[in-house]
mmCIF file of N, CA and C in Angstrom:
data_model
loop_
_atom_site.group_PDB
_atom_site.id
_atom_site.type_symbol
_atom_site.label_atom_id
_atom_site.label_comp_id
_atom_site.label_asym_id
_atom_site.label_seq_id
_atom_site.Cartn_x
_atom_site.Cartn_y
_atom_site.Cartn_z
ATOM 1 N N MET A 1277 -0.320 -3.279 16.352
ATOM 2 C CA MET A 1277 -0.506 -2.683 15.042
ATOM 3 C C MET A 1277 -1.905 -3.055 14.536
ATOM 4 N N ARG A 1278 -2.511 -2.113 13.841
ATOM 5 C CA ARG A 1278 -3.863 -2.276 13.307
ATOM 6 C C ARG A 1278 -3.902 -3.373 12.248
ATOM 7 N N LYS A 1279 -5.002 -4.121 12.217
ATOM 8 C CA LYS A 1279 -5.194 -5.137 11.181
ATOM 9 C C LYS A 1279 -5.959 -4.526 10.013
ATOM 10 N N ILE A 1280 -5.821 -5.128 8.850
ATOM 11 C CA ILE A 1280 -6.454 -4.632 7.625
ATOM 12 C C ILE A 1280 -7.557 -5.591 7.221
ATOM 13 N N ASN A 1281 -8.721 -5.052 6.904
ATOM 14 C CA ASN A 1281 -9.823 -5.864 6.402
ATOM 15 C C ASN A 1281 -9.547 -6.154 4.929
ATOM 16 N N TYR A 1282 -9.224 -7.392 4.617
ATOM 17 C CA TYR A 1282 -8.805 -7.790 3.272
ATOM 18 C C TYR A 1282 -9.675 -8.956 2.833
ATOM 19 N N PHE A 1283 -10.567 -8.705 1.894
ATOM 20 C CA PHE A 1283 -11.514 -9.716 1.421
ATOM 21 C C PHE A 1283 -12.260 -10.363 2.586
ATOM 22 N N ASP A 1284 -12.837 -9.534 3.430
ATOM 23 C CA ASP A 1284 -13.644 -9.948 4.581
ATOM 24 C C ASP A 1284 -12.888 -10.759 5.618
ATOM 25 N N ARG A 1285 -11.561 -10.627 5.679
ATOM 26 C CA ARG A 1285 -10.759 -11.228 6.744
ATOM 27 C C ARG A 1285 -9.883 -10.145 7.331
ATOM 28 N N GLU A 1286 -9.589 -10.292 8.604
ATOM 29 C CA GLU A 1286 -8.665 -9.382 9.259
ATOM 30 C C GLU A 1286 -7.257 -9.969 9.119
ATOM 31 N N VAL A 1287 -6.358 -9.228 8.464
ATOM 32 C CA VAL A 1287 -4.988 -9.703 8.269
ATOM 33 C C VAL A 1287 -4.008 -8.678 8.832
ATOM 34 N N THR A 1288 -2.836 -9.148 9.176
ATOM 35 C CA THR A 1288 -1.785 -8.241 9.645
ATOM 36 C C THR A 1288 -1.213 -7.493 8.450
ATOM 37 N N VAL A 1289 -0.463 -6.446 8.735
ATOM 38 C CA VAL A 1289 0.161 -5.664 7.672
ATOM 39 C C VAL A 1289 1.103 -6.552 6.852
ATOM 40 N N GLU A 1290 1.857 -7.413 7.540
ATOM 41 C CA GLU A 1290 2.803 -8.290 6.849
ATOM 42 C C GLU A 1290 2.081 -9.262 5.919
ATOM 43 N N GLU A 1291 0.971 -9.826 6.385
ATOM 44 C CA GLU A 1291 0.192 -10.741 5.544
ATOM 45 C C GLU A 1291 -0.382 -10.005 4.332
ATOM 46 N N TYR A 1292 -0.810 -8.772 4.535
ATOM 47 C CA TYR A 1292 -1.366 -7.968 3.442
ATOM 48 C C TYR A 1292 -0.292 -7.700 2.388
ATOM 49 N N VAL A 1293 0.882 -7.276 2.823
ATOM 50 C CA VAL A 1293 1.972 -6.978 1.883
ATOM 51 C C VAL A 1293 2.333 -8.224 1.092
ATOM 52 N N LYS A 1294 2.481 -9.343 1.778
ATOM 53 C CA LYS A 1294 2.844 -10.589 1.097
ATOM 54 C C LYS A 1294 1.777 -10.987 0.081
ATOM 55 N N SER A 1295 0.511 -10.945 0.458
ATOM 56 C CA SER A 1295 -0.547 -11.369 -0.472
ATOM 57 C C SER A 1295 -0.656 -10.425 -1.661
ATOM 58 N N GLU A 1296 -0.459 -9.125 -1.453
ATOM 59 C CA GLU A 1296 -0.510 -8.179 -2.568
ATOM 60 C C GLU A 1296 0.656 -8.403 -3.534
ATOM 61 N N ILE A 1297 1.831 -8.684 -3.003
ATOM 62 C CA ILE A 1297 2.997 -8.900 -3.864
ATOM 63 C C ILE A 1297 2.873 -10.210 -4.631
ATOM 64 N N LEU A 1298 2.297 -11.221 -4.001
ATOM 65 C CA LEU A 1298 2.214 -12.538 -4.637
ATOM 66 C C LEU A 1298 1.011 -12.706 -5.557
ATOM 67 N N LEU A 1299 0.154 -11.693 -5.667
ATOM 68 C CA LEU A 1299 -0.974 -11.791 -6.594
ATOM 69 C C LEU A 1299 -0.455 -11.986 -8.011
ATOM 70 N N HIS A 1300 -1.173 -12.760 -8.774
ATOM 71 C CA HIS A 1300 -0.767 -13.033 -10.152
ATOM 72 C C HIS A 1300 -1.555 -12.164 -11.111
ATOM 73 N N GLN A 1301 -1.520 -10.867 -10.878
ATOM 74 C CA GLN A 1301 -2.173 -9.912 -11.755
ATOM 75 C C GLN A 1301 -1.122 -8.970 -12.294
ATOM 76 N N GLY A 1302 -1.416 -8.381 -13.420
ATOM 77 C CA GLY A 1302 -0.490 -7.417 -13.983
ATOM 78 C C GLY A 1302 -0.750 -6.037 -13.422
ATOM 79 N N GLY A 1303 -0.077 -5.077 -13.978
ATOM 80 C CA GLY A 1303 -0.356 -3.687 -13.633
ATOM 81 C C GLY A 1303 0.252 -3.231 -12.330
ATOM 82 N N ASN A 1304 -0.473 -3.377 -11.232
ATOM 83 C CA ASN A 1304 -0.077 -2.772 -9.975
ATOM 84 C C ASN A 1304 0.615 -3.720 -9.010
ATOM 85 N N HIS A 1305 0.902 -4.920 -9.435
ATOM 86 C CA HIS A 1305 1.538 -5.895 -8.564
ATOM 87 C C HIS A 1305 2.903 -6.245 -9.134
ATOM 88 N N LEU A 1306 3.781 -6.701 -8.276
ATOM 89 C CA LEU A 1306 5.127 -7.037 -8.733
ATOM 90 C C LEU A 1306 5.119 -8.279 -9.610
ATOM 91 N N THR A 1307 5.869 -8.216 -10.680
ATOM 92 C CA THR A 1307 6.020 -9.373 -11.559
ATOM 93 C C THR A 1307 7.207 -10.202 -11.095
ATOM 94 N N LYS A 1308 7.334 -11.402 -11.657
ATOM 95 C CA LYS A 1308 8.482 -12.255 -11.316
ATOM 96 C C LYS A 1308 9.785 -11.561 -11.707
ATOM 97 N N GLU A 1309 9.761 -10.835 -12.823
ATOM 98 C CA GLU A 1309 10.961 -10.142 -13.275
ATOM 99 C C GLU A 1309 11.375 -9.051 -12.279
ATOM 100 N N GLN A 1310 10.380 -8.340 -11.737
ATOM 101 C CA GLN A 1310 10.691 -7.308 -10.751
ATOM 102 C C GLN A 1310 11.237 -7.923 -9.466
ATOM 103 N N LEU A 1311 10.684 -9.046 -9.052
ATOM 104 C CA LEU A 1311 11.199 -9.739 -7.872
ATOM 105 C C LEU A 1311 12.621 -10.233 -8.127
ATOM 106 N N TYR A 1312 12.883 -10.722 -9.333
ATOM 107 C CA TYR A 1312 14.227 -11.163 -9.714
ATOM 108 C C TYR A 1312 15.196 -9.978 -9.640
ATOM 109 N N ASP A 1313 14.761 -8.810 -10.149
ATOM 110 C CA ASP A 1313 15.616 -7.621 -10.115
ATOM 111 C C ASP A 1313 15.929 -7.199 -8.683
ATOM 112 N N ILE A 1314 14.952 -7.299 -7.788
ATOM 113 C CA ILE A 1314 15.180 -6.959 -6.382
ATOM 114 C C ILE A 1314 16.217 -7.908 -5.788
ATOM 115 N N CYS A 1315 16.101 -9.201 -6.122
ATOM 116 C CA CYS A 1315 17.095 -10.178 -5.642
ATOM 117 C C CYS A 1315 18.488 -9.825 -6.148
ATOM 118 N N GLN A 1316 18.600 -9.435 -7.413
ATOM 119 C CA GLN A 1316 19.892 -9.076 -7.989
ATOM 120 C C GLN A 1316 20.470 -7.834 -7.310
ATOM 121 N N GLU A 1317 19.613 -6.828 -7.032
ATOM 122 C CA GLU A 1317 20.068 -5.618 -6.342
ATOM 123 C C GLU A 1317 20.625 -5.943 -4.962
ATOM 124 N N LYS A 1318 20.005 -6.907 -4.282
ATOM 125 C CA LYS A 1318 20.420 -7.285 -2.931
ATOM 126 C C LYS A 1318 21.555 -8.310 -2.939
ATOM 127 N N GLY A 1319 21.961 -8.760 -4.143
ATOM 128 C CA GLY A 1319 23.044 -9.731 -4.233
ATOM 129 C C GLY A 1319 22.631 -11.141 -3.851
ATOM 130 N N ILE A 1320 21.375 -11.472 -4.045
ATOM 131 C CA ILE A 1320 20.864 -12.797 -3.704
ATOM 132 C C ILE A 1320 20.859 -13.651 -4.972
ATOM 133 N N PRO A 1321 21.633 -14.733 -4.993
ATOM 134 C CA PRO A 1321 21.652 -15.570 -6.196
ATOM 135 C C PRO A 1321 20.342 -16.353 -6.341
ATOM 136 N N CYS A 1322 19.793 -16.341 -7.564
ATOM 137 C CA CYS A 1322 18.548 -17.074 -7.821
ATOM 138 C C CYS A 1322 18.363 -17.247 -9.330
ATOM 139 N N ARG A 1323 17.414 -18.100 -9.673
ATOM 140 C CA ARG A 1323 17.050 -18.314 -11.079
ATOM 141 C C ARG A 1323 15.844 -17.443 -11.418
ATOM 142 N N LYS A 1324 15.758 -17.011 -12.674
ATOM 143 C CA LYS A 1324 14.629 -16.190 -13.107
ATOM 144 C C LYS A 1324 13.325 -16.964 -13.114
ATOM 145 N N SER A 1325 13.408 -18.281 -13.213
ATOM 146 C CA SER A 1325 12.205 -19.102 -13.387
ATOM 147 C C SER A 1325 11.534 -19.512 -12.077
ATOM 148 N N LEU A 1326 11.999 -18.984 -10.954
ATOM 149 C CA LEU A 1326 11.394 -19.343 -9.662
ATOM 150 C C LEU A 1326 9.949 -18.834 -9.582
ATOM 151 N N PRO A 1327 9.095 -19.554 -8.863
ATOM 152 C CA PRO A 1327 7.747 -19.021 -8.599
ATOM 153 C C PRO A 1327 7.836 -17.814 -7.654
ATOM 154 N N LYS A 1328 6.829 -16.969 -7.691
ATOM 155 C CA LYS A 1328 6.831 -15.759 -6.867
ATOM 156 C C LYS A 1328 6.980 -16.081 -5.380
ATOM 157 N N GLU A 1329 6.358 -17.161 -4.928
ATOM 158 C CA GLU A 1329 6.441 -17.531 -3.515
ATOM 159 C C GLU A 1329 7.884 -17.815 -3.103
ATOM 160 N N GLU A 1330 8.641 -18.472 -3.987
ATOM 161 C CA GLU A 1330 10.043 -18.773 -3.671
ATOM 162 C C GLU A 1330 10.905 -17.511 -3.682
ATOM 163 N N PHE A 1331 10.587 -16.558 -4.585
ATOM 164 C CA PHE A 1331 11.288 -15.269 -4.552
ATOM 165 C C PHE A 1331 11.052 -14.594 -3.207
ATOM 166 N N TRP A 1332 9.794 -14.605 -2.744
ATOM 167 C CA TRP A 1332 9.457 -13.990 -1.460
ATOM 168 C C TRP A 1332 10.249 -14.641 -0.326
ATOM 169 N N ASP A 1333 10.247 -15.983 -0.304
ATOM 170 C CA ASP A 1333 10.968 -16.702 0.743
ATOM 171 C C ASP A 1333 12.457 -16.377 0.720
ATOM 172 N N LEU A 1334 13.045 -16.324 -0.487
ATOM 173 C CA LEU A 1334 14.468 -15.988 -0.620
ATOM 174 C C LEU A 1334 14.756 -14.602 -0.058
ATOM 175 N N LEU A 1335 13.915 -13.640 -0.400
ATOM 176 C CA LEU A 1335 14.121 -12.274 0.078
ATOM 177 C C LEU A 1335 14.035 -12.203 1.601
ATOM 178 N N MET A 1336 13.041 -12.869 2.175
ATOM 179 C CA MET A 1336 12.867 -12.829 3.626
ATOM 180 C C MET A 1336 14.009 -13.549 4.349
ATOM 181 N N GLU A 1337 14.484 -14.659 3.775
ATOM 182 C CA GLU A 1337 15.584 -15.415 4.383
ATOM 183 C C GLU A 1337 16.904 -14.650 4.338
ATOM 184 N N ASN A 1338 17.025 -13.725 3.379
ATOM 185 C CA ASN A 1338 18.274 -12.996 3.201
ATOM 186 C C ASN A 1338 18.229 -11.580 3.752
ATOM 187 N N GLY A 1339 17.372 -11.360 4.726
ATOM 188 C CA GLY A 1339 17.405 -10.104 5.458
ATOM 189 C C GLY A 1339 16.581 -8.957 4.911
ATOM 190 N N VAL A 1340 15.822 -9.171 3.843
ATOM 191 C CA VAL A 1340 14.950 -8.113 3.344
ATOM 192 C C VAL A 1340 13.711 -8.096 4.237
ATOM 193 N N THR A 1341 13.342 -6.937 4.720
ATOM 194 C CA THR A 1341 12.199 -6.850 5.625
ATOM 195 C C THR A 1341 10.905 -6.643 4.851
ATOM 196 N N CYS A 1342 9.829 -6.981 5.522
ATOM 197 C CA CYS A 1342 8.512 -6.777 4.938
ATOM 198 C C CYS A 1342 8.261 -5.284 4.728
ATOM 199 N N GLU A 1343 8.806 -4.462 5.605
ATOM 200 C CA GLU A 1343 8.638 -3.019 5.484
ATOM 201 C C GLU A 1343 9.313 -2.479 4.220
ATOM 202 N N GLU A 1344 10.454 -3.058 3.849
ATOM 203 C CA GLU A 1344 11.115 -2.668 2.594
ATOM 204 C C GLU A 1344 10.252 -3.034 1.395
ATOM 205 N N MET A 1345 9.642 -4.202 1.451
ATOM 206 C CA MET A 1345 8.805 -4.662 0.337
ATOM 207 C C MET A 1345 7.485 -3.879 0.267
ATOM 208 N N ALA A 1346 7.076 -3.297 1.389
ATOM 209 C CA ALA A 1346 5.804 -2.569 1.440
ATOM 210 C C ALA A 1346 5.822 -1.314 0.584
ATOM 211 N N ARG A 1347 7.004 -0.837 0.200
ATOM 212 C CA ARG A 1347 7.029 0.364 -0.639
ATOM 213 C C ARG A 1347 6.502 0.085 -2.045
ATOM 214 N N HIS A 1348 6.304 -1.190 -2.370
ATOM 215 C CA HIS A 1348 5.779 -1.563 -3.688
ATOM 216 C C HIS A 1348 4.263 -1.708 -3.695
ATOM 217 N N VAL A 1349 3.629 -1.711 -2.530
ATOM 218 C CA VAL A 1349 2.175 -1.860 -2.442
ATOM 219 C C VAL A 1349 1.643 -0.826 -1.453
ATOM 220 N N GLY A 1350 0.356 -0.608 -1.466
ATOM 221 C CA GLY A 1350 -0.232 0.339 -0.538
ATOM 222 C C GLY A 1350 -1.695 0.041 -0.307
ATOM 223 N N VAL A 1351 -2.331 0.854 0.530
ATOM 224 C CA VAL A 1351 -3.759 0.715 0.794
ATOM 225 C C VAL A 1351 -4.491 1.866 0.122
ATOM 226 N N SER A 1352 -5.724 1.608 -0.262
ATOM 227 C CA SER A 1352 -6.505 2.614 -0.965
ATOM 228 C C SER A 1352 -7.219 3.541 0.007
ATOM 229 N N SER A 1353 -7.763 4.591 -0.538
ATOM 230 C CA SER A 1353 -8.573 5.527 0.238
ATOM 231 C C SER A 1353 -9.758 4.814 0.867
ATOM 232 N N GLN A 1354 -10.277 3.826 0.176
ATOM 233 C CA GLN A 1354 -11.446 3.091 0.655
ATOM 234 C C GLN A 1354 -11.174 2.397 1.995
ATOM 235 N N ILE A 1355 -9.983 1.894 2.188
ATOM 236 C CA ILE A 1355 -9.636 1.232 3.448
ATOM 237 C C ILE A 1355 -9.625 2.254 4.588
ATOM 238 N N TYR A 1356 -9.089 3.451 4.327
ATOM 239 C CA TYR A 1356 -9.138 4.510 5.341
ATOM 240 C C TYR A 1356 -10.586 4.874 5.662
ATOM 241 N N GLN A 1357 -11.408 4.987 4.623
ATOM 242 C CA GLN A 1357 -12.803 5.381 4.825
ATOM 243 C C GLN A 1357 -13.555 4.368 5.682
ATOM 244 N N LYS A 1358 -13.402 3.088 5.367
ATOM 245 C CA LYS A 1358 -14.116 2.046 6.112
ATOM 246 C C LYS A 1358 -13.596 1.908 7.538
ATOM 247 N N THR A 1359 -12.300 2.024 7.718
ATOM 248 C CA THR A 1359 -11.705 1.823 9.033
ATOM 249 C C THR A 1359 -12.016 2.969 9.988
ATOM 250 N N PHE A 1360 -11.877 4.202 9.504
ATOM 251 C CA PHE A 1360 -12.013 5.355 10.384
ATOM 252 C C PHE A 1360 -13.362 6.068 10.258
ATOM 253 N N GLY A 1361 -14.205 5.628 9.331
ATOM 254 C CA GLY A 1361 -15.508 6.260 9.156
ATOM 255 C C GLY A 1361 -15.405 7.685 8.643
ATOM 256 N N ILE A 1362 -14.465 7.927 7.736
ATOM 257 C CA ILE A 1362 -14.270 9.264 7.174
ATOM 258 C C ILE A 1362 -14.633 9.242 5.698
ATOM 259 N N SER A 1363 -14.670 10.403 5.077
ATOM 260 C CA SER A 1363 -15.038 10.487 3.658
ATOM 261 C C SER A 1363 -13.792 10.479 2.772
ATOM 262 N N HIS A 1364 -14.024 10.290 1.493
ATOM 263 C CA HIS A 1364 -12.932 10.336 0.521
ATOM 264 C C HIS A 1364 -12.297 11.729 0.517
ATOM 265 N N GLN A 1365 -13.120 12.761 0.694
ATOM 266 C CA GLN A 1365 -12.600 14.132 0.728
ATOM 267 C C GLN A 1365 -11.663 14.339 1.918
ATOM 268 N N ASP A 1366 -11.964 13.698 3.043
ATOM 269 C CA ASP A 1366 -11.075 13.784 4.204
ATOM 270 C C ASP A 1366 -9.712 13.169 3.886
ATOM 271 N N VAL A 1367 -9.730 12.025 3.239
ATOM 272 C CA VAL A 1367 -8.477 11.346 2.882
ATOM 273 C C VAL A 1367 -7.676 12.212 1.914
ATOM 274 N N LYS A 1368 -8.345 12.760 0.891
ATOM 275 C CA LYS A 1368 -7.654 13.603 -0.088
ATOM 276 C C LYS A 1368 -7.090 14.862 0.569
ATOM 277 N N ARG A 1369 -7.836 15.438 1.529
ATOM 278 C CA ARG A 1369 -7.373 16.632 2.229
ATOM 279 C C ARG A 1369 -6.095 16.327 3.011
ATOM 280 N N LEU A 1370 -6.070 15.192 3.701
ATOM 281 C CA LEU A 1370 -4.870 14.805 4.454
ATOM 282 C C LEU A 1370 -3.704 14.517 3.512
ATOM 283 N N GLU A 1371 -4.017 13.955 2.349
ATOM 284 C CA GLU A 1371 -2.962 13.713 1.343
ATOM 285 C C GLU A 1371 -2.384 15.040 0.854
ATOM 286 N N LYS A 1372 -3.240 16.007 0.549
ATOM 287 C CA LYS A 1372 -2.774 17.307 0.046
ATOM 288 C C LYS A 1372 -1.904 18.032 1.067
ATOM 289 N N HIS A 1373 -2.212 17.857 2.340
ATOM 290 C CA HIS A 1373 -1.411 18.488 3.398
ATOM 291 C C HIS A 1373 -0.123 17.712 3.669
ATOM 292 N N GLY A 1374 0.068 16.594 2.999
ATOM 293 C CA GLY A 1374 1.294 15.818 3.157
ATOM 294 C C GLY A 1374 1.307 14.910 4.371
ATOM 295 N N VAL A 1375 0.145 14.708 4.989
ATOM 296 C CA VAL A 1375 0.068 13.875 6.177
ATOM 297 C C VAL A 1375 0.061 12.399 5.804
ATOM 298 N N LEU A 1376 -0.692 12.039 4.773
ATOM 299 C CA LEU A 1376 -0.733 10.656 4.300
ATOM 300 C C LEU A 1376 0.270 10.491 3.169
ATOM 301 N N LYS A 1377 1.126 9.508 3.296
ATOM 302 C CA LYS A 1377 2.201 9.285 2.327
ATOM 303 C C LYS A 1377 1.716 8.396 1.177
ATOM 304 N N VAL A 1378 1.828 8.893 -0.051
ATOM 305 C CA VAL A 1378 1.464 8.127 -1.245
ATOM 306 C C VAL A 1378 2.685 7.325 -1.677
ATOM 307 N N VAL A 1379 2.513 5.987 -1.815
ATOM 308 C CA VAL A 1379 3.645 5.146 -2.196
ATOM 309 C C VAL A 1379 3.576 4.697 -3.652
ATOM 310 N N SER A 1380 2.380 4.617 -4.209
ATOM 311 C CA SER A 1380 2.242 4.245 -5.613
ATOM 312 C C SER A 1380 0.829 4.603 -6.070
ATOM 313 N N TYR A 1381 0.516 4.214 -7.293
ATOM 314 C CA TYR A 1381 -0.800 4.503 -7.860
ATOM 315 C C TYR A 1381 -1.400 3.238 -8.446
ATOM 316 N N TYR A 1382 -2.706 3.141 -8.349
ATOM 317 C CA TYR A 1382 -3.458 2.024 -8.886
ATOM 318 C C TYR A 1382 -4.139 2.504 -10.160
ATOM 319 N N GLN A 1383 -3.917 1.804 -11.258
ATOM 320 C CA GLN A 1383 -4.521 2.184 -12.530
ATOM 321 C C GLN A 1383 -5.830 1.437 -12.719
ATOM 322 N N TYR A 1384 -6.866 2.162 -13.097
ATOM 323 C CA TYR A 1384 -8.149 1.537 -13.406
ATOM 324 C C TYR A 1384 -8.757 2.231 -14.607
ATOM 325 N N ARG A 1385 -9.714 1.576 -15.217
ATOM 326 C CA ARG A 1385 -10.349 2.114 -16.409
ATOM 327 C C ARG A 1385 -11.809 2.413 -16.095
ATOM 328 N N ALA A 1386 -12.242 3.626 -16.438
ATOM 329 C CA ALA A 1386 -13.634 4.015 -16.226
ATOM 330 C C ALA A 1386 -14.037 5.014 -17.305
ATOM 331 N N PHE A 1387 -15.220 4.849 -17.810
ATOM 332 C CA PHE A 1387 -15.774 5.753 -18.816
ATOM 333 C C PHE A 1387 -14.856 5.905 -20.021
ATOM 334 N N GLY A 1388 -14.195 4.815 -20.414
ATOM 335 C CA GLY A 1388 -13.353 4.815 -21.600
ATOM 336 C C GLY A 1388 -11.978 5.423 -21.417
ATOM 337 N N ASP A 1389 -11.621 5.816 -20.204
ATOM 338 C CA ASP A 1389 -10.314 6.417 -19.941
ATOM 339 C C ASP A 1389 -9.600 5.676 -18.824
ATOM 340 N N TYR A 1390 -8.287 5.846 -18.812
ATOM 341 C CA TYR A 1390 -7.494 5.298 -17.715
ATOM 342 C C TYR A 1390 -7.363 6.360 -16.630
ATOM 343 N N HIS A 1391 -7.520 5.941 -15.399
ATOM 344 C CA HIS A 1391 -7.402 6.825 -14.251
ATOM 345 C C HIS A 1391 -6.420 6.209 -13.265
ATOM 346 N N PHE A 1392 -5.905 7.042 -12.375
ATOM 347 C CA PHE A 1392 -4.948 6.574 -11.379
ATOM 348 C C PHE A 1392 -5.418 7.001 -9.994
ATOM 349 N N ALA A 1393 -5.498 6.046 -9.096
ATOM 350 C CA ALA A 1393 -5.876 6.314 -7.708
ATOM 351 C C ALA A 1393 -4.650 6.104 -6.830
ATOM 352 N N PRO A 1394 -4.402 7.002 -5.894
ATOM 353 C CA PRO A 1394 -3.224 6.852 -5.035
ATOM 354 C C PRO A 1394 -3.374 5.684 -4.065
ATOM 355 N N LEU A 1395 -2.250 5.059 -3.774
ATOM 356 C CA LEU A 1395 -2.171 4.030 -2.738
ATOM 357 C C LEU A 1395 -1.269 4.575 -1.646
ATOM 358 N N TYR A 1396 -1.727 4.448 -0.409
ATOM 359 C CA TYR A 1396 -1.046 5.055 0.730
ATOM 360 C C TYR A 1396 -0.203 4.034 1.472
ATOM 361 N N ASP A 1397 0.782 4.532 2.199
ATOM 362 C CA ASP A 1397 1.726 3.709 2.957
ATOM 363 C C ASP A 1397 0.983 2.774 3.914
ATOM 364 N N VAL A 1398 1.182 1.471 3.719
ATOM 365 C CA VAL A 1398 0.475 0.469 4.511
ATOM 366 C C VAL A 1398 0.946 0.457 5.958
ATOM 367 N N TYR A 1399 2.205 0.738 6.213
ATOM 368 C CA TYR A 1399 2.712 0.764 7.588
ATOM 369 C C TYR A 1399 2.224 2.011 8.336
ATOM 370 N N GLN A 1400 2.092 3.128 7.627
ATOM 371 C CA GLN A 1400 1.532 4.318 8.256
ATOM 372 C C GLN A 1400 0.091 4.037 8.681
ATOM 373 N N PHE A 1401 -0.663 3.362 7.817
ATOM 374 C CA PHE A 1401 -2.034 2.987 8.151
ATOM 375 C C PHE A 1401 -2.051 2.037 9.346
ATOM 376 N N GLY A 1402 -1.169 1.046 9.339
ATOM 377 C CA GLY A 1402 -1.137 0.053 10.410
ATOM 378 C C GLY A 1402 -0.823 0.636 11.774
ATOM 379 N N ARG A 1403 -0.020 1.698 11.811
ATOM 380 C CA ARG A 1403 0.381 2.301 13.083
ATOM 381 C C ARG A 1403 -0.608 3.373 13.575
ATOM 382 N N MET A 1404 -1.533 3.786 12.707
ATOM 383 C CA MET A 1404 -2.440 4.877 13.048
ATOM 384 C C MET A 1404 -3.595 4.389 13.926
ATOM 385 N N THR A 1405 -3.813 5.088 15.019
ATOM 386 C CA THR A 1405 -4.933 4.765 15.904
ATOM 387 C C THR A 1405 -6.120 5.671 15.562
ATOM 388 N N ASP A 1406 -7.274 5.331 16.106
ATOM 389 C CA ASP A 1406 -8.463 6.161 15.898
ATOM 390 C C ASP A 1406 -8.222 7.568 16.438
ATOM 391 N N LYS A 1407 -7.536 7.649 17.565
ATOM 392 C CA LYS A 1407 -7.230 8.952 18.179
ATOM 393 C C LYS A 1407 -6.297 9.764 17.282
ATOM 394 N N ASP A 1408 -5.307 9.104 16.674
ATOM 395 C CA ASP A 1408 -4.408 9.798 15.745
ATOM 396 C C ASP A 1408 -5.183 10.403 14.590
ATOM 397 N N MET A 1409 -6.107 9.631 14.016
ATOM 398 C CA MET A 1409 -6.892 10.125 12.884
ATOM 399 C C MET A 1409 -7.764 11.293 13.322
ATOM 400 N N GLN A 1410 -8.371 11.190 14.485
ATOM 401 C CA GLN A 1410 -9.214 12.283 14.993
ATOM 402 C C GLN A 1410 -8.387 13.552 15.173
ATOM 403 N N ASN A 1411 -7.183 13.414 15.709
ATOM 404 C CA ASN A 1411 -6.301 14.574 15.887
ATOM 405 C C ASN A 1411 -5.922 15.195 14.554
ATOM 406 N N LEU A 1412 -5.650 14.356 13.538
ATOM 407 C CA LEU A 1412 -5.303 14.871 12.209
ATOM 408 C C LEU A 1412 -6.472 15.630 11.592
ATOM 409 N N LEU A 1413 -7.674 15.093 11.737
ATOM 410 C CA LEU A 1413 -8.849 15.763 11.171
ATOM 411 C C LEU A 1413 -9.111 17.097 11.865
ATOM 412 N N GLU A 1414 -8.812 17.181 13.163
ATOM 413 C CA GLU A 1414 -8.968 18.449 13.885
ATOM 414 C C GLU A 1414 -7.873 19.441 13.498
ATOM 415 N N GLU A 1415 -6.675 18.928 13.250
ATOM 416 C CA GLU A 1415 -5.555 19.789 12.881
ATOM 417 C C GLU A 1415 -5.689 20.329 11.465
ATOM 418 N N TYR A 1416 -6.300 19.544 10.572
ATOM 419 C CA TYR A 1416 -6.484 19.942 9.175
ATOM 420 C C TYR A 1416 -7.977 19.926 8.838
ATOM 421 N N PRO A 1417 -8.734 20.906 9.356
ATOM 422 C CA PRO A 1417 -10.176 20.911 9.102
ATOM 423 C C PRO A 1417 -10.488 21.318 7.661
ATOM 424 N N LYS A 1418 -11.733 21.107 7.264
ATOM 425 C CA LYS A 1418 -12.175 21.523 5.929
ATOM 426 C C LYS A 1418 -11.961 23.021 5.792
ATOM 427 N N GLY A 1419 -11.488 23.418 4.636
ATOM 428 C CA GLY A 1419 -11.298 24.839 4.366
ATOM 429 C C GLY A 1419 -9.930 25.375 4.740
ATOM 430 N N LYS A 1420 -9.103 24.584 5.401
ATOM 431 C CA LYS A 1420 -7.756 25.051 5.760
ATOM 432 C C LYS A 1420 -6.872 24.990 4.515
ATOM 433 N N LYS A 1421 -6.217 26.086 4.209
ATOM 434 C CA LYS A 1421 -5.391 26.175 3.010
ATOM 435 C C LYS A 1421 -4.092 25.392 3.171
ATOM 436 N N VAL A 1422 -3.631 24.838 2.054
ATOM 437 C CA VAL A 1422 -2.372 24.106 2.035
ATOM 438 C C VAL A 1422 -1.235 25.112 1.960
ATOM 439 N N LYS A 1423 -0.291 25.028 2.895
ATOM 440 C CA LYS A 1423 0.870 25.918 2.873
ATOM 441 C C LYS A 1423 1.901 25.372 1.913
ATOM 442 N N LYS A 1424 2.362 26.243 1.015
ATOM 443 C CA LYS A 1424 3.354 25.796 0.024
ATOM 444 C C LYS A 1424 4.692 26.427 0.281
#
């Protein structure tokens, strides 16, 4: 599986998902309350006051897979661009054709307004080879209309 360049280090998909979930930022990352709710949905007994790392350990020990948790985080268009040497327009074109799966959105502020950038499935990115991307770009060239 492909590694992800994350803050100038090469990390596995699992390491990326874990670090994104355990970030202590608001907005686009899971909060302790959301992790607590996931534990409750899975029937895992725990206290609300646990640190995020302990919530993660509890989930992993009780059969929750990293792939299940990956639906809460994703990779940006920028990671596709740097990895495959493609443009933002190429990524958006593949998204419009339904080839790249959007799992969530990243909120950012620019020019006095809030904007949302799509985050793509991290496991789809991890499994994609350079040859796969080349085939997709050939299959969906510039100017090809989206079938609805």
